[in-house]
Coordinates of C-alpha atoms in Angstrom, one line a residue:
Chain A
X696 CA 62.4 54.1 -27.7
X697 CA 62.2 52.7 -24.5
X698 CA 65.7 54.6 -23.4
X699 CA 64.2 57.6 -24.1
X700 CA 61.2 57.1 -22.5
X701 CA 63.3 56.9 -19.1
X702 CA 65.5 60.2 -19.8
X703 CA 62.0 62.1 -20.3
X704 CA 60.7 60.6 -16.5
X705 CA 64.0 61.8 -15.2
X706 CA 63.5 65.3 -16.8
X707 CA 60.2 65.8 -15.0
X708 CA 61.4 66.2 -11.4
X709 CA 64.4 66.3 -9.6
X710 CA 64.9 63.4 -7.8
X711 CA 64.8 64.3 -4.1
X712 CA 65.0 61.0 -3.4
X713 CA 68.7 61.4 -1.6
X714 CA 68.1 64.8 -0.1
X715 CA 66.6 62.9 3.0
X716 CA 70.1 60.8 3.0
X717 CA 72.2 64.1 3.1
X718 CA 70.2 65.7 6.1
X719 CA 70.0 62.2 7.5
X720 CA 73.8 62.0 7.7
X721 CA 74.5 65.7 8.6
X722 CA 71.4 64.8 11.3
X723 CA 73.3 62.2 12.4
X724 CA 76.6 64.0 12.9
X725 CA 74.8 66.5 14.5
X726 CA 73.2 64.1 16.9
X727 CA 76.5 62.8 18.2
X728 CA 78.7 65.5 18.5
X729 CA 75.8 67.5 20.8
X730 CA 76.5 68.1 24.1
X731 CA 73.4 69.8 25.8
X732 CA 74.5 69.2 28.9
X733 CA 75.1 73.1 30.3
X734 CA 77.3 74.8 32.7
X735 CA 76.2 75.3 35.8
X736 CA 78.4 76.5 39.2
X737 CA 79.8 79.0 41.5
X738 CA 80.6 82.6 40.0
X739 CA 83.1 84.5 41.8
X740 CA 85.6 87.4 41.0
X741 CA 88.8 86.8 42.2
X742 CA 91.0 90.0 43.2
X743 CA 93.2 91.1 41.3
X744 CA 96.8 90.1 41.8
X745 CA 99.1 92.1 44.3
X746 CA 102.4 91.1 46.3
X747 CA 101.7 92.5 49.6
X748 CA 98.7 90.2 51.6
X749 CA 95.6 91.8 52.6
X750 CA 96.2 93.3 56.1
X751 CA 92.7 92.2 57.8
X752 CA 94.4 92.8 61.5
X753 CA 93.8 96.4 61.2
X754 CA 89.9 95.7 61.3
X755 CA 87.9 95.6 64.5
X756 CA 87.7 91.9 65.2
X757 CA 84.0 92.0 65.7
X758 CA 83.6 92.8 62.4
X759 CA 85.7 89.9 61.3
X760 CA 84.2 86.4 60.5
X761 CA 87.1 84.1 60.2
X762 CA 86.3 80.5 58.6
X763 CA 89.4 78.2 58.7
X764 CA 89.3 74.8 57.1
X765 CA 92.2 72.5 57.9
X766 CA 93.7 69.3 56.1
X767 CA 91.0 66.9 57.7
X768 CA 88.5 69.2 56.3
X769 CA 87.6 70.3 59.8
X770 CA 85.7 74.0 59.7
X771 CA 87.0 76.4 63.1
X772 CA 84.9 79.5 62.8
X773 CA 85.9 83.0 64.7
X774 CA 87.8 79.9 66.9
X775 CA 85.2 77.6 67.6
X776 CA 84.7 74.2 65.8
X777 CA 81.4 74.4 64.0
X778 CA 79.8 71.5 61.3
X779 CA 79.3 72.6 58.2
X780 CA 75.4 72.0 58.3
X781 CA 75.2 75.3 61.0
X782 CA 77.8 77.8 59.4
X783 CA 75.2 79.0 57.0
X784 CA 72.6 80.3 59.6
X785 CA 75.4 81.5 61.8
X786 CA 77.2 83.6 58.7
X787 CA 73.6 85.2 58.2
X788 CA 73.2 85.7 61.7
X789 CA 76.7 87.2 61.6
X790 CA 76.4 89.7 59.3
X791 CA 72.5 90.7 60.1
X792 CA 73.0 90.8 63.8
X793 CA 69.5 91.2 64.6
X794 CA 70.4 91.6 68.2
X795 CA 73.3 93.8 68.2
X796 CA 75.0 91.2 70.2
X797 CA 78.8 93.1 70.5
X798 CA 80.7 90.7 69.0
X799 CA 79.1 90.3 65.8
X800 CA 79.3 92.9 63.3
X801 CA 78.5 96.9 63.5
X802 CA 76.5 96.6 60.4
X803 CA 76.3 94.5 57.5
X804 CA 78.3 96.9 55.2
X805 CA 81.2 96.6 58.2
X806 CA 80.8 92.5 58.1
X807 CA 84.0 90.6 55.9
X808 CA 84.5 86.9 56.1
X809 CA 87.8 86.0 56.0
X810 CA 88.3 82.2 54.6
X811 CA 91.6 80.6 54.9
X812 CA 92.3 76.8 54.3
X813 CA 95.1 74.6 53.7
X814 CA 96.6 73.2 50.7
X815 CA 95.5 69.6 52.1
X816 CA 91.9 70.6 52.2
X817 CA 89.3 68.6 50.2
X818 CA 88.3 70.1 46.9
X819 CA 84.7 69.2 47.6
X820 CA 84.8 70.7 51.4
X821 CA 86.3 74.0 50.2
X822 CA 83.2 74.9 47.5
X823 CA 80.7 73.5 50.3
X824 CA 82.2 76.2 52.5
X825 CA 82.3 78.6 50.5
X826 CA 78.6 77.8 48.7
X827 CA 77.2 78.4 51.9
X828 CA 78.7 81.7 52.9
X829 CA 77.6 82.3 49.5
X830 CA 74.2 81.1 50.2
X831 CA 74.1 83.2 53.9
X832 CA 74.5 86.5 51.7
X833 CA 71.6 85.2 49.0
X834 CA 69.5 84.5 51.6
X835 CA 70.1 88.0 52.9
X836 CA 69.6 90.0 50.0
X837 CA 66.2 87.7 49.4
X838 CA 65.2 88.9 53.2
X839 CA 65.8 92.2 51.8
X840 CA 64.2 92.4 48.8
X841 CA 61.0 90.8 50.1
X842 CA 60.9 93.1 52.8
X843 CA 61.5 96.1 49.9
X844 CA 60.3 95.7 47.0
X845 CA 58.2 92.6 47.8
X846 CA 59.5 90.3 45.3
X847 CA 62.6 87.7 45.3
X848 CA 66.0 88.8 44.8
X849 CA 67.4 87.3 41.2
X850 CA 69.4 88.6 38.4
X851 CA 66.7 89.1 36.2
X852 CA 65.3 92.3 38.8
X853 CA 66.2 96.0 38.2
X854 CA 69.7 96.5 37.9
X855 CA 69.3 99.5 40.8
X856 CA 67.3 97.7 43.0
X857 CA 70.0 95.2 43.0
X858 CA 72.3 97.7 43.4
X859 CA 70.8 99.4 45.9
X860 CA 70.5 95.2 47.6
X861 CA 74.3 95.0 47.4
X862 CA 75.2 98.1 48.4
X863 CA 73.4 98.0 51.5
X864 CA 74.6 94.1 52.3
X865 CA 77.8 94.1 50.1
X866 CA 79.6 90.2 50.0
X867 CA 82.9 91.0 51.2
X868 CA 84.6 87.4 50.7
X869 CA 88.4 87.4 51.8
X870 CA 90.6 84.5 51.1
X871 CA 94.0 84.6 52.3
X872 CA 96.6 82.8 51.2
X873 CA 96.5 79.3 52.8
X874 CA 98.3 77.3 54.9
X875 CA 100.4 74.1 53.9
X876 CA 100.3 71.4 56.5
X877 CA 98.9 68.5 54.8
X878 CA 99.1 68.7 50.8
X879 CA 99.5 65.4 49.7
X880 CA 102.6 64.7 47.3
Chain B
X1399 CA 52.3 41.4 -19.9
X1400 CA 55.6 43.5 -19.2
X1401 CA 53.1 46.2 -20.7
X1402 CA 50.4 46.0 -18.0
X1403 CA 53.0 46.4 -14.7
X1404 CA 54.6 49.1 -16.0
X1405 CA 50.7 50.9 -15.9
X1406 CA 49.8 49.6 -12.6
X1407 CA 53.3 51.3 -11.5
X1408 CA 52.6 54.2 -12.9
X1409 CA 48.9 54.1 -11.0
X1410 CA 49.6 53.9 -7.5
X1411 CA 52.5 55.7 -6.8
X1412 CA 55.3 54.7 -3.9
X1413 CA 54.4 57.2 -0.2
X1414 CA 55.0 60.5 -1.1
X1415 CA 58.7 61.1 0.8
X1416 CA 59.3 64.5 -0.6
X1417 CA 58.3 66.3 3.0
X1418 CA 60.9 63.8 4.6
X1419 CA 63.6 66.2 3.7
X1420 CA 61.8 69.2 5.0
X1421 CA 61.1 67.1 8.4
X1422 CA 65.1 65.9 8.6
X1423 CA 66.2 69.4 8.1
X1424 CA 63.8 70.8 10.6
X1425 CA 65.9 68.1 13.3
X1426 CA 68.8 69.1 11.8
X1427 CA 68.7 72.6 12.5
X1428 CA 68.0 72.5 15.7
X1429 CA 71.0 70.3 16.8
X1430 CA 72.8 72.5 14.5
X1431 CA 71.7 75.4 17.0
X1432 CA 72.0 73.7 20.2
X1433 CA 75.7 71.8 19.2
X1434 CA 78.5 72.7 21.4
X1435 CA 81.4 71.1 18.9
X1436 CA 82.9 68.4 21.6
X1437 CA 86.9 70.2 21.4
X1438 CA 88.4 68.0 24.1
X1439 CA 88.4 64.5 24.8
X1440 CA 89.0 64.5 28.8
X1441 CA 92.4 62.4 29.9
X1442 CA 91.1 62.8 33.6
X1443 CA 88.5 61.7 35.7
X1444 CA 86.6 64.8 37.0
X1445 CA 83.6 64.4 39.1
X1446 CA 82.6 67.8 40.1
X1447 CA 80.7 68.5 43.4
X1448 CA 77.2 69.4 44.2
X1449 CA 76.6 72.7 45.3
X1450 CA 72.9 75.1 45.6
X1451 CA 74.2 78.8 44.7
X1452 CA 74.5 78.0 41.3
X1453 CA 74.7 80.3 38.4
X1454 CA 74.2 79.6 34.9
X1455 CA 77.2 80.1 31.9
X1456 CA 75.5 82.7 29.4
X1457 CA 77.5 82.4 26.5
X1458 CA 79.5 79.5 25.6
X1459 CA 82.3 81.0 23.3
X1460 CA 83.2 83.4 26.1
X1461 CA 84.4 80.0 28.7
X1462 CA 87.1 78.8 28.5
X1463 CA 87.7 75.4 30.4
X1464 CA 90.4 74.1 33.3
X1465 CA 90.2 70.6 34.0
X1466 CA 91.4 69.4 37.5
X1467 CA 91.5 65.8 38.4
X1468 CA 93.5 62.4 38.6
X1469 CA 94.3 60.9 35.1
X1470 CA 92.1 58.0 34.1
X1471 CA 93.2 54.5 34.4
X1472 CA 94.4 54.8 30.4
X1473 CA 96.7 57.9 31.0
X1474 CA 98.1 56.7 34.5
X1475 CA 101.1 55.3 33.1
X1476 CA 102.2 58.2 31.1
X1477 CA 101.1 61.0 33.5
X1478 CA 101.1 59.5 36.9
X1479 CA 98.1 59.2 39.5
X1480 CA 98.6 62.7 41.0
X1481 CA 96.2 65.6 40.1
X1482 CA 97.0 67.2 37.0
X1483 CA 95.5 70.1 34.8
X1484 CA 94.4 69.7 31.1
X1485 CA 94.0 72.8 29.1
X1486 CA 92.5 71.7 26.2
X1487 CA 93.1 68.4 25.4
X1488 CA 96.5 68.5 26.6
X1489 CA 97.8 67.9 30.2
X1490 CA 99.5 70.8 31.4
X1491 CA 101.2 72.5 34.1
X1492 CA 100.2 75.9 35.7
X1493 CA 102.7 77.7 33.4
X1494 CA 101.1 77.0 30.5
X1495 CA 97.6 78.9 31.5
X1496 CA 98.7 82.3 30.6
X1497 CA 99.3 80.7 26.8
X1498 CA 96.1 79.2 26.7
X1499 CA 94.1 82.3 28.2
X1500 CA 96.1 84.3 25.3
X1501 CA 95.1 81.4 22.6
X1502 CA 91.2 81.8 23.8
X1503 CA 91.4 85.4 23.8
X1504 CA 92.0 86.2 20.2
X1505 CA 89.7 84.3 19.0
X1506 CA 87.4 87.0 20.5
X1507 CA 86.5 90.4 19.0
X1508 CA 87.9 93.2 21.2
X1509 CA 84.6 94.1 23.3
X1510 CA 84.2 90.7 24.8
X1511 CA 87.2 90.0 26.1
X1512 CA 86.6 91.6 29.6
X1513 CA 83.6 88.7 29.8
X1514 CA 85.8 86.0 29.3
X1515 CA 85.1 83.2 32.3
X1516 CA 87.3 80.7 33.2
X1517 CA 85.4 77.5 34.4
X1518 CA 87.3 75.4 36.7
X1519 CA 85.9 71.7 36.4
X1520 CA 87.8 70.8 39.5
X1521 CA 87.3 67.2 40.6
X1522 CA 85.7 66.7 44.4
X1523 CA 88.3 64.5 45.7
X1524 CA 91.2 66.7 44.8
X1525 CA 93.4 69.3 47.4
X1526 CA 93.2 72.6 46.9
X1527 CA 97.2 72.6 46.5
X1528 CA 97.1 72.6 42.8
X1529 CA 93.7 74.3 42.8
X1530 CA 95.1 77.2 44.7
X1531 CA 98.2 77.5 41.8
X1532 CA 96.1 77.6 39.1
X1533 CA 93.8 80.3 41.8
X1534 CA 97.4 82.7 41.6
X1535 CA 97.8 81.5 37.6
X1536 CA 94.8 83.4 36.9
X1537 CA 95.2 86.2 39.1
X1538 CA 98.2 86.8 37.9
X1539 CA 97.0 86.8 33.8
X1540 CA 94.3 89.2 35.2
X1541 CA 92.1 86.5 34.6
X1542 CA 89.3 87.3 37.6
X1543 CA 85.9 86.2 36.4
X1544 CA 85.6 82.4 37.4
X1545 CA 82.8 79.9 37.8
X1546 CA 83.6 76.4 40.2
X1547 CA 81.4 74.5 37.8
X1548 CA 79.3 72.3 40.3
X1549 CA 76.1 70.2 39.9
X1550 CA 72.9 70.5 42.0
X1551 CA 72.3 69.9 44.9
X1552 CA 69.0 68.3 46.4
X1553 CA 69.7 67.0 49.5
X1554 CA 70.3 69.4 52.5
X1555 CA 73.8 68.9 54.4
X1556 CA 73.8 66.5 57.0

């Protein structure tokens, strides 16, 4: 009587009782197998392979920006020592030349930076030199797109206003292959 | 006796749980959306640097991760204390990229494949020696899209 009594009870409703146990396990799993953290960092296209280097010699030197970074992760720009704190507002003023001084650049679509360092250079130093000749050219096309279109230069805007952005201030970035004085062994 | 707790049971019922499920699954899904399955345990120490002209990775399946550091204190008597390179959980050489580019690639359908990044997670105290080999790796696989992965700066340069 009594057994029956139970089998009825359990006929009534599923028991859900263990369904929070299964999604609290697969929760749990979940939980620590996440990784939110996301990827953050510098995008650049590299060109594509070929044997023969670049031949930057045959371009009028004004026009040239040349960054050098050696093994003591000391920055010589167009031959003089600079810190790395200055090279971003000289790069801008580089490529801009608001005073068509005669040794910077004809025009900004005539400006390349050439960037050479050494197999003994710091990890760390080469990306900070290279986020801020990155930053020089964002800061340009912002200058630009203010003075424009009136709004901030991102990569959410209109494709052909960015187009038109790069086009007129393209980021001609040149890294030749680098010297090996001080590569540690 | 036995009679009258078995009706008092029977009256006041234990807390409803039945919406505890519904709540857990809720959770559940949305790690289930935001989970990035942890593929590689790292065998060296990478501390990437800080940087301000940072772009975000779009699509996670389309990165494919180069690890460039020193090998923690565990791995230093197999592989050394010179910088090395994993590619996936394995320490590698240079040689081995093109193999591991390939590997990534197929699991791709065919229209992707030209979006393909490669992230390098390059520690800051590194040389660019090796950096620069796994640089010519990739241009030579006509790998060219690549990201430095860096974290944020807030302080200005001194």
């Amino acid at each position: 009587m009594a057994k029956t009594k139970t089998r009825d009870r359990m006929n009534n409703e599923i028991n859900a009782g263990s369904m929070a146990d299964i999604a609290f396990l697969l929760l749990i799993f979940f939980l620590v197998t996440t990784t939110i953290a996301e990827d953050k960092g510098i995008l650049v296209r590299l060109p594509p392979w070929s044997d023969e280097e670049p031949d930057i010699t045959k371009l009028k030197t004004r026009n040239v920006y040349s960054v050098l970074v050696n093994a003591q992760n000391e920055l010589l720009v167009r031959e003089n020592p600079m810190r790395l704190a200055e090279l971003r507002a000289n790069a801008k003023e580089f490529i801009s030349n608001p005073n068509n001084a005669p040794d910077m650049s004809e025009s900004p679509r005539n400006a390349i930076i050439s960037l050479k360092n050494d197999r003994g250079t710091n990890y760390e130093t080469y990306l900070a030199v290279y986020n801020e000749l990155k930053g020089a050219y964002e800061e340009l096309w912002d200058e630009l797109s203010q003075r424009r279109y009136g709004e901030p230069y991102s990569e959410d805007m209109e494709f052909a206003k960015r187009k038109a952005i790069k086009e007129e201030i393209p980021m001609v970035l040149s890294e030749a292959e680098p010297t090996n004085f001080g590569e540690e062994q | 006796m036995a009679k009258f707790t078995k009706k008092r049971g029977k009256a006041s019922p234990a807390v409803s749980t039945a919406s505890l499920p519904d709540i857990i699954f809720m959770l559940l899904f949305f790690f289930m959306m935001v989970t990035v399955l942890r593929d590689s345990d790292l065998k060296l120490q990478v501390n990437t640097p800080e940087a301000t002209q940072l772009t975000k990775l779009e699509e996670k399946s389309l990165v494919n991760y180069i690890y460039i550091g020193r090998p923690t204190k565990q791995y230093q008597a197999v592989y050394g204390t010179s910088p090395r390179i994993q590619l996936g959980d394995k320490i590698s050489t240079v040689d081995d990229i093109p193999l591991f580019l390939e590997q990534h690639k197929v699991k791709l359908p065919d229209n992707k494949r030209d979006r393909i990044t490669s992230s390098l997670r390059v520690d800051g105290e590194v040389t660019m020696g090796i950096v620069q080999d796994v640089k010519t790796k990739l241009r030579k696989s006509n790998q060219l899209k690549i990201n430095y992965s860096a974290g944020k700066r807030a302080q200005a340069l001194e």
